[in-house]
Coordinates of C-alpha atoms and ligand atoms in Angstrom, one line a residue:
X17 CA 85.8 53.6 137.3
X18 CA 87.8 52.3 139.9
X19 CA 91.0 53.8 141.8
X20 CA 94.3 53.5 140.6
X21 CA 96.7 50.7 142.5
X22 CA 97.2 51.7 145.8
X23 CA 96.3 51.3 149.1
X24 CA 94.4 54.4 150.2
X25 CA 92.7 55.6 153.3
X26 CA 89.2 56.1 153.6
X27 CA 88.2 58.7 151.8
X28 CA 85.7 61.9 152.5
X29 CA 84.2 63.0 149.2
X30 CA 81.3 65.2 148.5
X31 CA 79.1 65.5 145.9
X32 CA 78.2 69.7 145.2
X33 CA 75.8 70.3 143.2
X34 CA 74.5 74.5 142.6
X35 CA 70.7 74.4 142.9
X36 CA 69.9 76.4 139.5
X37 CA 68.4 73.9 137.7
X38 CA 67.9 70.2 137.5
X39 CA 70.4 67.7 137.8
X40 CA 70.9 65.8 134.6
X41 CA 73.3 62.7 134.0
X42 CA 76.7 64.5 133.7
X43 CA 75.2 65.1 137.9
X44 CA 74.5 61.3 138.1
X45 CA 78.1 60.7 137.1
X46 CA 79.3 63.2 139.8
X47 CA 77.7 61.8 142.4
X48 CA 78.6 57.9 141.1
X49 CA 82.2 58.6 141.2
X50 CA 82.6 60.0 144.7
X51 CA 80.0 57.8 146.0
X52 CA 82.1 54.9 144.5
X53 CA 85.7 56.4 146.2
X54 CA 84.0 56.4 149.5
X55 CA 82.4 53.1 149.5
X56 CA 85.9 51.6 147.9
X57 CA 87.6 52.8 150.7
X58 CA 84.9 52.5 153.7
X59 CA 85.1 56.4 153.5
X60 CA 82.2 58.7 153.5
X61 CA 79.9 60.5 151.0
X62 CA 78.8 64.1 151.8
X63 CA 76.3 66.2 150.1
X64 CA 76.7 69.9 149.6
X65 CA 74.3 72.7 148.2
X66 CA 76.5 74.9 146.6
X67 CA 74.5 77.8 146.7
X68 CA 76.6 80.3 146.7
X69 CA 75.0 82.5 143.5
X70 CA 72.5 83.5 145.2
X71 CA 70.9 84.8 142.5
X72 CA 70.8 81.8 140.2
X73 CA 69.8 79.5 143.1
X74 CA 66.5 78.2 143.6
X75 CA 64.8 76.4 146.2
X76 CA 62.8 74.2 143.9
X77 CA 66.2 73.0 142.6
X78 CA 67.1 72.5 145.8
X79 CA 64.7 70.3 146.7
X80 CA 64.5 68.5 143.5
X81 CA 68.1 67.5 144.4
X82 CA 67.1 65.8 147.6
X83 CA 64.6 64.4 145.4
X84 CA 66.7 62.9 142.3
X85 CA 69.4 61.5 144.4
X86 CA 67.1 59.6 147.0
X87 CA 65.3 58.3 143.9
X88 CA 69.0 57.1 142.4
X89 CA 69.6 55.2 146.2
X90 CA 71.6 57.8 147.4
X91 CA 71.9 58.6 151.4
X92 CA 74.2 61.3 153.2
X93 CA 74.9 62.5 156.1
X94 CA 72.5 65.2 158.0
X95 CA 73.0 68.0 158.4
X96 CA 73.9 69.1 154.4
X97 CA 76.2 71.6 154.2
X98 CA 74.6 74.8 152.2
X99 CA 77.0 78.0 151.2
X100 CA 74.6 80.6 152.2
X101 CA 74.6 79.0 155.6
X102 CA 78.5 79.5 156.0
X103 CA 79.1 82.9 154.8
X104 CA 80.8 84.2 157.8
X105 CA 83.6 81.5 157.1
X106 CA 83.8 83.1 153.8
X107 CA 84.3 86.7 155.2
X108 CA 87.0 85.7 157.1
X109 CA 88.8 83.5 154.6
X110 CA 88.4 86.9 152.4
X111 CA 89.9 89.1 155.3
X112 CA 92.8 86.8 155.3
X113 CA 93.9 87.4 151.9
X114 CA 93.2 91.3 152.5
X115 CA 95.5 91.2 155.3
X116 CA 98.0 89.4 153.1
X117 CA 97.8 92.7 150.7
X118 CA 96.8 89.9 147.5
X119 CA 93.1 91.3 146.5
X120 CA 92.7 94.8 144.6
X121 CA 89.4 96.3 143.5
X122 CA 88.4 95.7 140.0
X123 CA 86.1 98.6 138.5
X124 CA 86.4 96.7 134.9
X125 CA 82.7 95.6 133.3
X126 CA 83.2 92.1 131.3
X127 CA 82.8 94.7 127.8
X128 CA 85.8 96.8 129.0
X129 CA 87.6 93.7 129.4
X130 CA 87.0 92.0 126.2
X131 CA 87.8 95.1 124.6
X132 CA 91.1 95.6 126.3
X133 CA 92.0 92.0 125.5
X134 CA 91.1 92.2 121.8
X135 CA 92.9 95.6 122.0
X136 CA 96.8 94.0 123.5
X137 CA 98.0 91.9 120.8
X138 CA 98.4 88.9 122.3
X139 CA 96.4 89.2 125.0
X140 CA 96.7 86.0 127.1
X141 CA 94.4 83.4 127.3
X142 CA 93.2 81.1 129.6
X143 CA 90.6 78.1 129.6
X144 CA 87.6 80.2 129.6
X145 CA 88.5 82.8 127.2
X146 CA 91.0 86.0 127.8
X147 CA 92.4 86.4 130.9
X148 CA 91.4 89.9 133.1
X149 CA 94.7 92.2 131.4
X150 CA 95.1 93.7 134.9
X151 CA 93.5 97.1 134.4
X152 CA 92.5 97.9 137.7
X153 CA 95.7 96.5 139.1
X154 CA 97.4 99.7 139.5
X155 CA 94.6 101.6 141.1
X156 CA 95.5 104.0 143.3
X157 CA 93.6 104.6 147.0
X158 CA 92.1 107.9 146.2
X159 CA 90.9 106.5 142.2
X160 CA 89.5 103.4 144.1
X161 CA 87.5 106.0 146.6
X162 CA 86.4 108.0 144.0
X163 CA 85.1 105.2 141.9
X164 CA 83.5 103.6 145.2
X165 CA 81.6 106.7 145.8
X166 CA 79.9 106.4 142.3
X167 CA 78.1 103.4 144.3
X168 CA 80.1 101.4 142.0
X169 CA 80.4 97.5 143.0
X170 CA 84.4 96.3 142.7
X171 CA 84.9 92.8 141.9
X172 CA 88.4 91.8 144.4
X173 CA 91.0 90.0 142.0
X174 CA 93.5 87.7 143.7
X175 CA 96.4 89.3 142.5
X176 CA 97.6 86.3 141.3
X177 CA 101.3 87.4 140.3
X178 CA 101.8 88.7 143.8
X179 CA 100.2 85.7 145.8
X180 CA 102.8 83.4 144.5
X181 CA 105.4 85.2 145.3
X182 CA 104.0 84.8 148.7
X183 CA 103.8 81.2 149.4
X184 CA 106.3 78.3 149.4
X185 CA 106.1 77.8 145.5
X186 CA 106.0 75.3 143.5
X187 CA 102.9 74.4 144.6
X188 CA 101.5 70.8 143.7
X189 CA 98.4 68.5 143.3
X190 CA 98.1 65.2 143.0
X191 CA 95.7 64.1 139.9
X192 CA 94.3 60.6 140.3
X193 CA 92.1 60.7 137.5
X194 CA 92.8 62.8 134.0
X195 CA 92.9 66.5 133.2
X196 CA 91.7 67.7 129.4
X197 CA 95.2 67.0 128.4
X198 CA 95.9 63.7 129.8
X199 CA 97.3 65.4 133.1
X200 CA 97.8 63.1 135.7
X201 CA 99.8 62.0 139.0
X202 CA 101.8 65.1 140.3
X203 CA 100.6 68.5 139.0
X204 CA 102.5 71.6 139.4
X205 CA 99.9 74.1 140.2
X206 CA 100.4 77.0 137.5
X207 CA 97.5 79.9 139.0
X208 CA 98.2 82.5 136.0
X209 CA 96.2 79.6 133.9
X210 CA 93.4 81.8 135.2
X211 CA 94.9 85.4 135.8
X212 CA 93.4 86.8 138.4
X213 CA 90.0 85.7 139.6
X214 CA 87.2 87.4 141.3
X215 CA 87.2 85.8 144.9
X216 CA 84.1 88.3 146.3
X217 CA 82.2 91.4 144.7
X218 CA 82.1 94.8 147.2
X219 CA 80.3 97.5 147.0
X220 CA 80.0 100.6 149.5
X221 CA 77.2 98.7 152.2
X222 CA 79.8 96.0 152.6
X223 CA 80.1 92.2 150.5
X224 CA 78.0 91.6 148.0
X225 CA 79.4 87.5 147.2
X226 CA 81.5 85.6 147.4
X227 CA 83.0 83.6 144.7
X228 CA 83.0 80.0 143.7
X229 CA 86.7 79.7 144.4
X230 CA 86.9 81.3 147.3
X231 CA 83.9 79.1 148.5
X232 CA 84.6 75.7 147.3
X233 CA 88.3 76.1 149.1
X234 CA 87.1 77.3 152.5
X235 CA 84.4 74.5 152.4
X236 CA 86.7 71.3 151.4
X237 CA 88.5 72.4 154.3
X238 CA 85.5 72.4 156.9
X239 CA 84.3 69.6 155.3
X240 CA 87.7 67.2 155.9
X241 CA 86.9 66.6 152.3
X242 CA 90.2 64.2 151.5
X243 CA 89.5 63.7 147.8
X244 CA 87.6 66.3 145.6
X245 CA 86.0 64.4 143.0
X246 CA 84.5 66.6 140.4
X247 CA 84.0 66.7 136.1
X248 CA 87.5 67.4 134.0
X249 CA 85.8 70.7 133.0
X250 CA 86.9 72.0 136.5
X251 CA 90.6 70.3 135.8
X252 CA 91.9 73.8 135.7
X253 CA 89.9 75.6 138.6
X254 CA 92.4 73.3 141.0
X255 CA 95.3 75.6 139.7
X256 CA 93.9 78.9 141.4
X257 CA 92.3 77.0 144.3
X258 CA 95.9 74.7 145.4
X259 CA 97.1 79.0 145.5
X260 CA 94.0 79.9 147.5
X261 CA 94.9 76.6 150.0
X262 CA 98.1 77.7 150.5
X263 CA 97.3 81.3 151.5
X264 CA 94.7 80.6 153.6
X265 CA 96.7 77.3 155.1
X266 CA 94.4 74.9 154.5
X267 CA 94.8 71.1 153.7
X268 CA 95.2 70.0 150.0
X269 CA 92.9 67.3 148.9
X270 CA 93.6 64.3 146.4
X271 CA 92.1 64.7 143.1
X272 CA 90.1 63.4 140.6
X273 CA 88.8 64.6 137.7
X274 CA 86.4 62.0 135.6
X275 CA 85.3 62.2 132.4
X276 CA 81.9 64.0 131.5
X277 CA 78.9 63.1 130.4
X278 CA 78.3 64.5 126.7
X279 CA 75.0 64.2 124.3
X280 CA 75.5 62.7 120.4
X281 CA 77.1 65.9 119.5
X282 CA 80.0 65.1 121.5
X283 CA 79.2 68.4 123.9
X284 CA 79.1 68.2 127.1
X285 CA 75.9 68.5 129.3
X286 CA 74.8 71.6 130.8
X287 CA 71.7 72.4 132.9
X288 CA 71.1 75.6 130.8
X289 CA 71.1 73.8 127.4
X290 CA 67.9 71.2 127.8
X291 CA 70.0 68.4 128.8
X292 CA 68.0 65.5 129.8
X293 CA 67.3 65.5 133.2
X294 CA 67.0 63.1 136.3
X295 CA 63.4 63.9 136.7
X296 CA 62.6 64.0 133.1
X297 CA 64.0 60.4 133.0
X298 CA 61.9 59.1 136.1
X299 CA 58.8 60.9 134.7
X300 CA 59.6 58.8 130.8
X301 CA 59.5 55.3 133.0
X302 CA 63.9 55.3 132.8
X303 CA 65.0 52.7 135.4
X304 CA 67.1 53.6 137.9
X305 CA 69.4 50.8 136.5
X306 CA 69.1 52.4 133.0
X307 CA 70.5 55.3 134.6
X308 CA 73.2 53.8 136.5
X309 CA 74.2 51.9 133.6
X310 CA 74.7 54.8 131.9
X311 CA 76.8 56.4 134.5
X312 CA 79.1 53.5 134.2
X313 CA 79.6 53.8 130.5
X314 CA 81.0 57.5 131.4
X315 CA 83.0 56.3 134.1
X316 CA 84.4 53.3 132.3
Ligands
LIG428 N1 79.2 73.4 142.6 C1 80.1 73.1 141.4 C2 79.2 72.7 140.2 O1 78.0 72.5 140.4 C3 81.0 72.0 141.7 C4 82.0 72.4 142.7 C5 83.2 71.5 142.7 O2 83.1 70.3 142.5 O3 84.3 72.0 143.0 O4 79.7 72.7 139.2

């Protein structure tokens, strides 16, 4: 893969990988295509532990990362940037959008939301399935007490209606690679794709996590990451997290989504199916060339 015409600046990419299991090839193709924007552009590859789940995160992952992508030739700069180191930063980001009067408590458990979605007739859906119908939306202070006293843990929704009417909208991206759909270029960023997400989970001692999106925004930003390079799958995640830049006022990267790395069923490669992984590769005698050359033919 290599980057459209232009003349470009060098570029600051990162490569985040969530230590809850190996890394398989769609990770090899990851890593290849922001490695290759930073070296095209005498920019500079980062490493991240996205670690943010604490609960799936584990440190043998963790170190088999290290691992797999010094055996593929890979080097980064020290010292890596890990999500459970940083979440202070996280806690404040999440204050900010308090104090902007966008997150509400959500008391709803994932059965009570598919059943209110089956229930509305024409319940609408997003890329992962139905979107959360705004139950909790309406919650009142003393019915969000009373339910916090239960020792109930809240998810806190962006409400996603109200942040936009917030901000300088439209908001836009700027898609170097492809989306699912064949997006590309300028991309108006349309955040009720995904309704409104969870950004942290709060209980009565205080946070309990914070979320992917909320993360991944607050660490672009701390990183200087100038170009988030990532698999199309995520193509739609940029919609909420441009909204989540603009609250918060943070820089917008360039983007590029790349295509995935899928087995002969045409599906794509997940750590919890038994994808083939890096190690299981080094351990069968697969060059790191083989590898590579694979990489390529997904990148093409
Ligand atoms: N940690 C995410 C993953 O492993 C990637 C984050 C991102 O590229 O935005 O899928």
């Amino acid at each position: 893969m290599s980057l459209p015409k232009g003349t470009y600046s060098a570029a600051i990419t990162r490569f985040a990988p969530s230590p809850t299991g190996l890394l398989h090839l769609g990770h090899a193709v990851a890593a290849v295509a922001a490695h290759n924007l930073a070296s095209q552009t005498g920019g500079e590859f980062l490493l991240r532990i996205d670690d943010i789940d604490a609960g799936r995160c584990r440190p043998q992952f963790e170190a088999a990362i290290y691992e797999d992508l010094t055996w593929l030739g890979f080097d980064w700069p020290e010292p890596v940037r890990r999500q459970s180191d940083c979440l202070a930063e996280y806690e404040a980001a999440l204050q900010r959008l308090r104090a902007l009067g966008v997150i509400y408590p959500c008391f709803c458990t994932r059965k009570e939301i598919l059943a209110e979605a089956a229930r509305a007739q024409g319940a609408p859906h997003g890329a992962d399935g139905p979107l959360y119908p705004g139950t909790c939306r309406a919650l009142v202070p003393d019915e969000i007490r009373a339910r916090m006293q239960t020792g109930a843990i809240a998810a806190l929704r962006l409400d996603s209606a109200k942040a936009c009417g917030l901000g300088d909208m439209p908001l836009i991206f700027e898609e170097h690679g492809e989306g699912p759909e064949g997006e590309q270029g300028e991309i108006l960023a349309r955040p009720a794709l995904l309704g409104d997400i969870v950004v942290a989970r709060s209980g009565t001692a205080g946070v309990a996590g914070y979320s992917y999106h909320l993360a991944v925004v607050v660490d672009d930003a701390a990183q200087k990451i100038s170009w988030v390079t990532r698999g199309r799958d995520l193509f739609f995640a940029t919609h909420v997290q441009r909204l989540l830049q603009a609250l918060l006022d943070l820089p917008v990267p360039q983007y590029l989504h790349h295509a995935l790395a899928v087995d002969e069923a045409g599906k794509r490669l997940a750590k919890r199916h038994d994808a083939l992984s890096l190690r299981d590769f080094r351990e069968r005698g697969v060059s790191v060339a083989e590898v590579l050359a694979m990489v390529r033919a997904v990148l093409r």
